[in-house]
Amino acid sequence: MAAFALAYGLAGFGYIVTATFLPVIARQALPGSVWLDLFWPLFGIGVAAGSFTAITLFAMQEARRLRPQNASTLIGLLTAAYGLGQIVGPPMVAWLLHRSASPGQGFAWSLQAAAAGLAIGGALFAALARLHPQTPAVRPT
């Protein structure tokens, strides 16, 4: 279950870097654009519509499937891993910004790190899906 927690932590990392710094990056790339003022309201609508909550719902459902007798422990581990990913993201961005030649380069490196984290997390989830396939529900005939 460590791989599941790591994958979920990487999802938290990739999410927080993008959600926190994308508006700053967009302001630098698109100065004066009306879309920048609409970013957070549109983002809020998207989150409320379910994409963020769906990820959480699916992860908790998977925890219950994998550990039906002790799901709460795995859910706690997943929550801690996601939170740790969110804690690590912003300081990593600050570190990359400090070591880059320009803010644009630092933000580019940050988004690349977030994308890599999400890709690795996705690959882990795919590997786990192959290792722990869902069994079809048995229905009475």
GROMACS .gro file of N, CA and C in nm, residues 9 12-13 79-89:
model
   42
    9GLY      N    1   0.020   1.087  -0.287
    9GLY     CA    2   0.101   1.201  -0.246
    9GLY      C    3   0.153   1.280  -0.365
   12GLY      N    4  -0.116   1.503  -0.489
   12GLY     CA    5  -0.124   1.625  -0.408
   12GLY      C    6  -0.016   1.724  -0.446
   13PHE      N    7   0.105   1.673  -0.470
   13PHE     CA    8   0.216   1.759  -0.510
   13PHE      C    9   0.188   1.825  -0.645
   79THR      N   10  -0.450   1.029   0.320
   79THR     CA   11  -0.472   1.170   0.352
   79THR      C   12  -0.341   1.237   0.393
   80ALA      N   13  -0.262   1.169   0.475
   80ALA     CA   14  -0.133   1.223   0.517
   80ALA      C   15  -0.038   1.238   0.398
   81ALA      N   16  -0.036   1.139   0.310
   81ALA     CA   17   0.052   1.146   0.192
   81ALA      C   18   0.012   1.261   0.100
   82TYR      N   19  -0.117   1.279   0.079
   82TYR     CA   20  -0.165   1.389  -0.006
   82TYR      C   21  -0.126   1.523   0.056
   83GLY      N   22  -0.147   1.534   0.186
   83GLY     CA   23  -0.110   1.657   0.256
   83GLY      C   24   0.039   1.683   0.250
   84LEU      N   25   0.120   1.580   0.265
   84LEU     CA   26   0.265   1.596   0.255
   84LEU      C   27   0.304   1.644   0.116
   85GLY      N   28   0.241   1.589   0.014
   85GLY     CA   29   0.268   1.636  -0.122
   85GLY      C   30   0.234   1.783  -0.138
   86GLN      N   31   0.125   1.827  -0.076
   86GLN     CA   32   0.087   1.968  -0.083
   86GLN      C   33   0.181   2.056  -0.002
   87ILE      N   34   0.239   2.004   0.104
   87ILE     CA   35   0.333   2.081   0.184
   87ILE      C   36   0.466   2.097   0.112
   88VAL      N   37   0.512   1.993   0.044
   88VAL     CA   38   0.642   1.994  -0.023
   88VAL      C   39   0.642   2.084  -0.147
   89GLY      N   40   0.529   2.095  -0.217
   89GLY     CA   41   0.524   2.166  -0.344
   89GLY      C   42   0.569   2.311  -0.341
   0.00000   0.00000   0.00000
